[in-house]
Tab-separated table of C-alpha atoms in Angstrom:
chain	number	residue	atom	x	y	z
K	1	MET	CA	5.862	93.609	21.461
K	2	PHE	CA	4.465	93.488	25.001
K	3	THR	CA	1.295	95.145	23.751
K	4	LYS	CA	0.887	92.446	21.075
K	5	ILE	CA	1.315	89.681	23.666
K	6	LEU	CA	-1.182	91.362	25.993
K	7	LEU	CA	-3.761	91.695	23.217
K	8	PHE	CA	-3.334	88.035	22.230
K	9	GLY	CA	-3.766	87.006	25.855
K	10	LEU	CA	-6.896	89.093	26.347
K	11	PHE	CA	-8.414	87.691	23.159
K	12	GLY	CA	-7.613	84.172	24.276
K	13	ILE	CA	-9.221	84.705	27.682
K	14	LEU	CA	-12.339	86.073	26.018
K	15	PHE	CA	-12.423	83.050	23.690
K	16	THR	CA	-11.951	80.615	26.577
K	17	THR	CA	-14.658	82.114	28.763
K	18	THR	CA	-17.193	82.634	25.980
K	19	PHE	CA	-16.851	79.896	23.373
K	20	ALA	CA	-15.074	76.879	24.906
K	21	ASN	CA	-18.220	75.017	25.930
K	22	GLU	CA	-20.756	76.697	23.683
K	23	ASP	CA	-23.454	74.676	21.994
K	24	SER	CA	-22.799	74.096	18.290
K	25	GLY	CA	-26.122	75.722	17.423
K	26	ALA	CA	-25.033	78.921	19.140
K	27	VAL	CA	-21.713	78.764	17.332
K	28	LEU	CA	-23.439	78.469	13.971
K	29	TYR	CA	-25.793	81.262	14.924
K	30	ARG	CA	-22.874	83.522	15.763
K	31	HIS	CA	-21.290	82.648	12.421
K	32	SER	CA	-24.511	83.701	10.700
K	33	ARG	CA	-24.472	86.901	12.712
K	34	ASN	CA	-20.894	87.637	11.683
K	35	LEU	CA	-21.830	87.090	8.049
K	36	GLN	CA	-24.632	89.588	8.479
K	37	LYS	CA	-22.265	92.139	9.977
K	38	ARG	CA	-20.045	91.873	6.916
K	39	SER	CA	-22.922	92.369	4.501
K	40	SER	CA	-24.416	95.616	3.310
K	41	ASN	CA	-27.778	94.934	5.027
K	42	PRO	CA	-28.473	96.500	8.433
K	43	SER	CA	-28.131	94.115	11.381
K	44	LEU	CA	-30.609	93.354	14.133
K	45	PRO	CA	-30.221	95.118	17.477
K	46	LYS	CA	-28.465	93.004	20.090
K	47	ASP	CA	-31.583	92.356	22.164
K	48	LYS	CA	-33.424	91.012	19.115
K	49	TYR	CA	-30.456	88.859	18.122
K	50	ASP	CA	-30.348	87.467	21.641
K	51	ALA	CA	-34.060	86.651	21.533
K	52	ILE	CA	-33.666	84.617	18.334
K	53	LEU	CA	-30.480	83.008	19.624
K	54	LYS	CA	-32.249	81.846	22.780
K	55	ILE	CA	-34.987	80.201	20.717
K	56	TYR	CA	-32.725	78.289	18.328
K	57	SER	CA	-30.151	77.315	20.955
K	58	ALA	CA	-32.768	75.583	23.104
K	59	PRO	CA	-33.646	71.893	22.600
K	60	GLY	CA	-36.762	71.021	20.655
K	61	GLU	CA	-38.193	70.581	17.181
K	62	ILE	CA	-37.213	73.083	14.511
K	63	ALA	CA	-40.874	73.717	13.609
K	64	ASP	CA	-41.679	74.749	17.184
K	65	LYS	CA	-38.666	77.059	17.172
K	66	ASP	CA	-39.843	78.632	13.924
K	67	LYS	CA	-43.253	79.340	15.454
K	68	LYS	CA	-41.690	80.970	18.500
K	69	ALA	CA	-39.383	83.017	16.275
K	70	ASP	CA	-42.371	84.198	14.212
K	71	ASP	CA	-44.199	85.250	17.383
K	72	VAL	CA	-41.185	87.120	18.717
K	73	SER	CA	-40.501	88.874	15.396
K	74	GLN	CA	-44.065	90.077	14.788
K	75	SER	CA	-43.144	93.595	15.868
K	76	TYR	CA	-39.916	93.663	13.844
K	77	SER	CA	-39.567	95.832	10.781
K	78	SER	CA	-39.738	94.238	7.337
K	79	THR	CA	-35.952	94.428	6.957
K	80	GLU	CA	-35.419	92.817	10.358
K	81	LYS	CA	-37.862	90.051	9.479
K	82	GLN	CA	-35.827	89.316	6.345
K	83	ILE	CA	-32.748	88.885	8.493
K	84	VAL	CA	-34.661	86.564	10.821
K	85	GLU	CA	-35.666	84.487	7.794
K	86	ARG	CA	-32.028	84.138	6.799
K	87	ILE	CA	-31.193	82.940	10.288
K	88	LYS	CA	-34.086	80.457	10.199
K	89	ASN	CA	-32.874	79.088	6.865
K	90	PHE	CA	-29.404	78.725	8.342
K	91	PHE	CA	-30.687	76.516	11.156
K	92	HIS	CA	-32.962	74.580	8.816
K	93	LYS	CA	-29.926	73.565	6.751
K	94	ARG	CA	-28.169	72.413	9.902
K	95	ALA	CA	-31.213	70.413	11.000
K	96	ASP	CA	-31.413	68.716	7.586
K	97	ILE	CA	-27.768	67.676	7.868
K	98	LEU	CA	-28.246	66.236	11.342
K	99	LYS	CA	-31.217	64.166	10.154
K	100	LYS	CA	-28.940	62.401	7.661
K	101	PHE	CA	-26.525	61.245	10.362
K	102	PRO	CA	-26.594	57.538	11.254
K	103	GLN	CA	-27.247	56.639	14.878
K	104	SER	CA	-23.547	55.900	15.436
K	105	THR	CA	-22.624	59.462	14.555
K	106	THR	CA	-25.377	60.831	16.798
K	107	ASP	CA	-23.974	58.779	19.676
K	108	ILE	CA	-20.511	60.181	18.982
K	109	LEU	CA	-21.841	63.727	19.110
K	110	LYS	CA	-23.497	62.935	22.424
K	111	THR	CA	-20.197	61.622	23.781
K	112	ILE	CA	-18.405	64.779	22.677
K	113	ARG	CA	-21.005	66.947	24.424
K	114	GLU	CA	-20.635	64.913	27.608
K	115	LEU	CA	-16.863	65.356	27.532
K	116	ARG	CA	-17.332	69.069	27.051
K	117	LYS	CA	-19.742	69.135	29.993
K	118	LYS	CA	-17.196	67.346	32.169
K	119	GLN	CA	-14.686	70.042	31.308
K	120	LYS	CA	-17.204	72.741	32.205
K	121	ASP	CA	-18.204	71.062	35.454
K	122	THR	CA	-14.563	70.862	36.482
K	123	HIS	CA	-14.387	74.647	36.551
K	124	GLN	CA	-17.510	75.149	38.670
K	125	PRO	CA	-16.095	74.503	42.159
K	126	ILE	CA	-12.968	76.577	41.545
K	127	ASN	CA	-12.987	80.047	43.039
K	128	THR	CA	-12.890	83.034	40.692
K	129	LYS	CA	-9.231	83.842	41.157
K	130	MET	CA	-8.123	80.259	40.608
K	131	ALA	CA	-10.377	79.898	37.580
K	132	SER	CA	-8.796	82.992	36.065
K	133	ILE	CA	-5.341	81.502	36.557
K	134	VAL	CA	-6.343	78.255	34.880
K	135	LYS	CA	-7.954	80.103	31.973
K	136	CYS	CA	-4.845	82.217	31.483
K	137	LEU	CA	-2.710	79.077	31.418
K	138	ALA	CA	-4.997	77.569	28.811
K	139	VAL	CA	-4.509	80.673	26.708
K	140	LEU	CA	-0.743	80.434	27.129
K	141	ALA	CA	-0.841	76.807	26.036
K	142	VAL	CA	-2.632	77.835	22.839
K	143	VAL	CA	-0.995	81.174	22.114
K	144	ALA	CA	2.451	80.010	23.339
K	145	THR	CA	2.921	83.626	24.489
K	146	GLY	CA	2.899	84.895	20.878
K	147	VAL	CA	6.466	86.254	20.916
K	148	SER	CA	7.704	87.369	17.476
K	149	SER	CA	4.791	85.882	15.575
K	150	GLN	CA	1.051	85.750	15.105
K	151	PRO	CA	-0.713	83.164	17.253
K	152	PHE	CA	-1.963	80.035	15.557
K	153	ARG	CA	-5.718	79.916	15.455
K	154	HIS	CA	-6.863	76.420	16.325
K	155	ASP	CA	-7.303	74.212	19.344
K	156	PRO	CA	-4.354	71.757	19.292
K	157	PHE	CA	-6.472	69.212	21.170
K	158	ASN	CA	-9.279	69.230	18.613
K	159	PRO	CA	-8.835	66.962	15.544
K	160	LEU	CA	-12.176	68.132	14.155
K	161	GLY	CA	-10.821	71.619	13.727
K	162	PRO	CA	-12.126	75.019	14.852
K	163	TRP	CA	-15.930	74.951	15.143
K	164	HIS	CA	-16.271	78.703	15.463
K	165	LYS	CA	-15.100	80.038	12.095
K	166	ARG	CA	-14.309	79.335	8.473
K	167	THR	CA	-11.165	77.554	7.425
K	168	LEU	CA	-10.752	79.771	4.347
K	169	HIS	CA	-11.638	83.350	3.561
K	170	CYS	CA	-14.176	84.083	0.844
K	171	GLY	CA	-12.891	85.821	-2.267
K	172	LEU	CA	-10.006	85.542	-4.698
K	173	PRO	CA	-7.099	83.584	-3.150
K	174	ARG	CA	-3.987	85.580	-2.301
K	175	PHE	CA	-1.794	83.409	-4.521
K	176	ILE	CA	-3.830	83.884	-7.709
K	177	HIS	CA	-1.062	85.965	-9.332
K	178	LYS	CA	1.263	82.934	-9.192
K	179	LEU	CA	-1.066	80.723	-11.242
K	180	PRO	CA	-0.936	80.409	-15.049
K	181	GLU	CA	-3.046	83.025	-16.819
K	182	GLU	CA	-5.624	80.458	-17.943
K	183	TYR	CA	-6.223	79.337	-14.349
K	184	GLN	CA	-6.385	82.920	-13.121
K	185	GLN	CA	-9.218	83.684	-15.520
K	186	LYS	CA	-11.172	80.576	-14.485
K	187	ILE	CA	-10.923	81.458	-10.797
K	188	LYS	CA	-11.841	85.101	-11.406
K	189	ALA	CA	-14.949	83.911	-13.274
K	190	ILE	CA	-15.957	81.799	-10.256
K	191	TRP	CA	-15.862	84.800	-7.906
K	192	ALA	CA	-17.195	87.368	-10.395
K	193	ASP	CA	-20.728	87.440	-8.969
K	194	TYR	CA	-19.822	86.852	-5.328
K	195	GLN	CA	-21.074	89.466	-2.852
K	196	ASP	CA	-19.205	90.099	0.392
K	197	GLY	CA	-20.983	88.503	3.353
K	198	GLU	CA	-22.586	85.653	1.417
K	199	GLU	CA	-21.843	81.974	1.894
K	200	CYS	CA	-19.065	80.822	-0.426
K	201	PHE	CA	-18.848	77.032	-0.028
K	202	LYS	CA	-19.615	76.484	-3.716
K	203	GLU	CA	-16.985	79.005	-4.868
K	204	LEU	CA	-14.334	77.575	-2.536
K	205	LYS	CA	-14.991	74.052	-3.794
K	206	GLN	CA	-14.741	75.115	-7.437
K	207	THR	CA	-11.550	77.087	-6.733
K	208	LYS	CA	-9.905	74.080	-5.069
K	209	GLU	CA	-10.907	71.847	-7.986
K	210	ILE	CA	-9.257	74.202	-10.461
K	211	VAL	CA	-6.067	74.523	-8.414
K	212	HIS	CA	-5.853	70.758	-7.990
K	213	SER	CA	-6.328	70.258	-11.707
K	214	LEU	CA	-2.789	71.603	-12.082
K	215	PRO	CA	-0.150	68.867	-12.392
K	216	THR	CA	1.197	67.967	-8.958
K	217	GLU	CA	4.705	69.042	-9.859
K	218	ALA	CA	3.508	72.425	-11.116
K	219	ARG	CA	1.347	72.989	-8.025
K	220	HIS	CA	4.217	72.193	-5.675
K	221	LYS	CA	6.471	74.549	-7.617
K	222	ILE	CA	3.951	77.372	-7.231
K	223	PHE	CA	3.415	76.877	-3.483
K	224	LYS	CA	6.862	75.682	-2.457
K	225	GLY	CA	8.198	77.844	0.349
K	226	MET	CA	4.747	79.123	1.361
K	227	CYS	CA	3.805	76.359	3.824
K	228	GLY	CA	5.342	74.747	6.860
K	229	PRO	CA	8.039	75.673	9.410
K	230	SER	CA	10.621	78.126	8.132
K	231	PHE	CA	13.488	75.645	8.291
K	232	LEU	CA	11.665	73.234	5.947
K	233	LYS	CA	10.156	75.789	3.574
K	234	ASN	CA	12.578	74.923	0.761
K	235	ALA	CA	13.386	71.346	1.778
K	236	SER	CA	12.950	68.467	-0.638
K	237	GLN	CA	10.200	65.891	-0.239
K	238	THR	CA	12.832	63.378	0.821
K	239	VAL	CA	13.951	65.554	3.731
K	240	ARG	CA	10.359	66.297	4.721
K	241	ALA	CA	9.613	62.563	4.666
K	242	GLU	CA	12.390	61.910	7.193
K	243	PHE	CA	10.888	64.419	9.616
K	244	LYS	CA	7.450	62.881	9.042
K	245	LYS	CA	8.659	59.396	9.943
K	246	VAL	CA	9.693	60.653	13.358
K	247	TRP	CA	6.399	62.353	14.135
K	248	PHE	CA	4.300	59.380	13.047
K	249	ASP	CA	6.331	56.800	14.972
K	250	PRO	CA	3.946	55.535	17.696
K	251	ASN	CA	6.850	54.096	19.674
K	252	LEU	CA	8.318	57.538	20.420
K	253	ASN	CA	7.000	59.918	23.050
K	254	ILE	CA	6.959	63.682	22.593
K	255	ASP	CA	10.379	64.296	24.175
K	256	GLU	CA	11.970	61.550	22.064
K	257	LYS	CA	10.437	62.998	18.927
K	258	GLU	CA	11.756	66.446	19.741
K	259	LEU	CA	15.270	65.015	20.259
K	260	ALA	CA	15.033	63.061	16.990
K	261	PHE	CA	14.006	66.266	15.224
K	262	LYS	CA	17.240	67.907	16.385
K	263	ARG	CA	19.308	64.974	15.140
K	264	LEU	CA	17.626	65.103	11.742
K	265	ALA	CA	18.091	68.853	11.481
K	266	TYR	CA	21.841	68.676	12.161
K	267	SER	CA	22.320	65.750	9.779
K	268	LEU	CA	20.046	66.783	6.872
K	269	LEU	CA	19.866	70.577	6.956
K	270	SER	CA	22.626	73.023	6.145
K	271	GLY	CA	23.245	76.691	5.500
K	272	GLU	CA	20.262	78.984	5.943
K	273	ALA	CA	17.876	76.080	6.651
K	274	LEU	CA	19.991	74.935	9.620
K	275	GLN	CA	20.263	78.495	10.915
K	276	GLN	CA	16.484	78.813	10.739
K	277	PHE	CA	16.095	75.576	12.711
K	278	VAL	CA	18.499	76.758	15.428
K	279	LYS	CA	16.605	80.032	15.745
K	280	TRP	CA	13.250	78.272	15.714
K	281	GLU	CA	14.259	75.647	18.288
K	282	ALA	CA	15.749	78.245	20.666
K	283	ASP	CA	12.578	80.313	20.408
K	284	LEU	CA	10.491	77.236	21.166
K	285	GLN	CA	12.539	76.303	24.239
K	286	GLU	CA	12.348	79.831	25.601
K	287	ARG	CA	8.557	79.925	25.399
K	288	LYS	CA	8.230	76.439	26.872
K	289	HIS	CA	10.436	77.500	29.777
K	290	GLU	CA	8.356	80.629	30.388
K	291	ARG	CA	5.136	78.650	30.382
K	292	ASN	CA	6.494	75.968	32.706
K	293	GLU	CA	7.628	78.660	35.132
K	294	LYS	CA	4.097	80.011	35.290
K	295	ILE	CA	2.668	76.539	35.883
K	296	ALA	CA	5.205	75.942	38.667
K	297	LYS	CA	3.910	79.016	40.504
K	298	LEU	CA	0.360	77.643	40.730
K	299	SER	CA	-1.074	76.694	44.068
K	300	PRO	CA	-1.483	72.922	44.636
K	301	ALA	CA	-5.261	73.178	44.098
K	302	ALA	CA	-4.887	75.162	40.876
K	303	LYS	CA	-2.193	72.781	39.620
K	304	ALA	CA	-4.444	69.786	40.312
K	305	ALA	CA	-7.322	71.486	38.484
K	306	TYR	CA	-5.068	72.318	35.544
K	307	ASP	CA	-3.769	68.728	35.288
K	308	LYS	CA	-7.303	67.320	35.478
K	309	TRP	CA	-8.523	69.714	32.834
K	310	MET	CA	-5.685	68.865	30.450
K	311	SER	CA	-6.308	65.161	31.049
K	312	MET	CA	-9.946	65.495	30.029
K	313	ARG	CA	-9.018	67.508	26.957
K	314	LYS	CA	-6.643	64.749	25.891
K	315	GLU	CA	-9.313	62.144	26.650
K	316	GLU	CA	-11.521	63.855	24.101
K	317	ILE	CA	-8.719	63.866	21.550
K	318	VAL	CA	-7.995	60.170	22.045
K	319	PHE	CA	-11.654	59.407	21.485
K	320	LEU	CA	-11.918	61.535	18.327
K	321	ASN	CA	-8.695	60.150	16.874
K	322	SER	CA	-10.011	56.619	17.356
K	323	LEU	CA	-12.767	57.310	14.813
K	324	SER	CA	-12.563	56.430	11.161
K	325	THR	CA	-12.023	59.102	8.535
K	326	GLU	CA	-15.599	58.639	7.292
K	327	ILE	CA	-17.143	59.370	10.690
K	328	ARG	CA	-14.930	62.406	11.250
K	329	GLN	CA	-15.996	63.693	7.857
K	330	GLU	CA	-19.639	63.269	8.859
K	331	LEU	CA	-19.019	65.224	12.030
K	332	ARG	CA	-17.560	68.057	9.987
K	333	LEU	CA	-20.870	68.305	8.118
K	334	ILE	CA	-22.345	69.967	11.183
K	335	CYS	CA	-20.696	73.143	9.997
K	336	GLY	CA	-19.448	73.377	6.437
K	337	PHE	CA	-16.674	75.790	7.404
K	338	CYS	CA	-14.996	73.215	9.701
K	339	GLY	CA	-12.460	70.576	8.800
K	340	GLY	CA	-9.231	72.514	8.409
K	341	HIS	CA	-7.555	70.333	11.051
K	342	LYS	CA	-7.215	67.005	9.252
K	343	HIS	CA	-5.495	63.900	10.530
K	344	GLY	CA	-5.676	61.373	7.738
K	345	SER	CA	-6.933	57.875	8.477
K	346	GLY	CA	-7.857	56.645	11.942
K	347	PRO	CA	-7.909	53.261	13.693
K	348	GLY	CA	-11.461	52.721	12.455
K	349	ASP	CA	-10.434	52.744	8.807
K	350	LYS	CA	-10.036	49.598	6.742
K	351	GLU	CA	-6.333	50.160	6.191
K	352	HIS	CA	-5.910	50.126	9.959
K	353	GLY	CA	-7.378	46.714	10.464
K	354	SER	CA	-4.096	45.467	11.877
K	355	GLY	CA	-4.133	48.197	14.494
K	356	GLU	CA	-0.935	49.749	13.151
K	357	THR	CA	-0.417	53.429	12.500
K	358	THR	CA	1.112	54.795	9.345
K	359	THR	CA	4.583	55.919	10.320
K	360	ALA	CA	6.638	56.147	7.161
K	361	ALA	CA	6.113	58.131	4.030
K	362	PRO	CA	5.550	56.081	0.878
K	363	GLU	CA	8.229	56.054	-1.764
K	364	GLY	CA	7.901	58.637	-4.494
K	365	GLU	CA	5.240	61.308	-4.270
K	366	GLU	CA	3.718	61.954	-0.863
K	367	THR	CA	0.100	60.963	-0.495
K	368	LYS	CA	-2.431	63.676	0.201
K	369	THR	CA	-3.554	62.105	3.483
K	370	GLU	CA	-0.047	61.795	4.921
K	371	THR	CA	0.950	65.277	3.817
K	372	GLU	CA	-2.149	66.782	5.401
K	373	LYS	CA	-1.109	65.266	8.721
K	374	PHE	CA	2.462	66.567	8.573
K	375	PHE	CA	2.107	69.901	10.351
K	376	ARG	CA	-0.639	68.807	12.743
K	377	PHE	CA	0.596	67.621	16.101
K	378	HIS	CA	-1.421	67.364	19.313
K	379	ASP	CA	0.765	67.886	22.380
K	380	ASP	CA	0.458	71.411	23.710
K	381	ALA	CA	4.130	71.346	24.750
K	382	LEU	CA	5.163	71.550	21.080
K	383	ASP	CA	2.462	73.782	19.667
K	384	GLU	CA	5.104	75.957	18.060
K	385	PHE	CA	5.298	73.427	15.244
K	386	PHE	CA	1.844	74.712	14.324
K	387	ARG	CA	2.443	78.400	14.484
K	388	ARG	CA	2.858	80.664	11.538
K	389	THR	CA	6.300	82.272	11.436
K	390	GLU	CA	7.192	85.574	9.834
K	391	GLU	CA	8.538	83.668	6.838
K	392	GLU	CA	5.262	81.814	6.194
K	393	LEU	CA	2.992	83.491	3.685
K	394	MET	CA	-0.003	81.129	3.855
K	395	ASP	CA	-1.811	79.700	6.848
K	396	GLU	CA	-2.398	76.004	7.520
K	397	ASN	CA	-5.920	76.004	6.128
K	398	GLU	CA	-4.854	77.455	2.788
K	399	CYS	CA	-1.967	75.010	2.540
K	400	SER	CA	-4.263	72.065	3.258
K	401	ALA	CA	-6.832	73.204	0.710
K	402	TYR	CA	-4.595	74.221	-2.178
K	403	PHE	CA	-1.032	72.979	-1.774
K	404	TYR	CA	-1.525	69.332	-0.833
């Protein structure tokens, strides 16, 4: 168990130091590189990858970058040049998407980059030892020490979702055997010609359309018990709605919501579900206590740096959550594999003209938007509501795409 925790921590530190403030172009390039590694074609040597990466990560016109890439790759073999062409096409698609953005969206992207830069600048004056402490704490806030479970894989402060990887794996979904035979055959036909390592946006879209063509009641019956915290895995929609009302009540702070969750659990849950909640809540409190103990041991300077850093992260979240659903969707177009971290409508939407936030579930069937928001909370103190437990068979991204 200790080895698992140590590995999670080391991975988190590597992620924090390498990717936290990386330019989106570099992120997309790395994604392209990972795709190439999974394919049957040979990959470029690291020095050649780095040369192309440096060209396309720098500011400037895409045509000028193409010319520089052609000059650099003149001595490459024919196979290596083919790989370079794939990378060029990847960045051309991204450039075409960015050209379609309205000026308002471009300004938003600029604001996000500035907030990221502020976060990066905050770390500069901190000495190496102190910076390491702060980075480790950031990892703990995300991994929540990983005891007895896999770590959840997203940034809880980022409503746009993880920018560094896909939300869904390519290939036949793991739950295909639970679908009616007719639907199984349709989905198998979609993936029949797919080759490992290729882009699969089209196949994923078609798969989701087929799954969602199932009647809502049938779809919920198939996926019931595969999504959400263990103590709610078999709960009715009515019970889930009561928990949702608490988390979407803007008049309650995080501590009040946690207390209300306990009251609901002891009044609405029973038997195995209540036992699961007790186990889950005790596990949560233990990890929170361990993390708070580590924070308490920080030096005053490190504690001040940590508080400032967390404040800026939350400032970014407040800004992003103030955007309308349409603008957030446009931002997700920067990388087609983003968007697994959805939050429904924002203050900029028409239905929010009064400035109020949706707090209660509608009567009858839950709406897709509200359900998507259910298991997505922001405060790092309660990140365990995100995590996958041993009883959960599907991750959040699969549940968002297929269940709701």
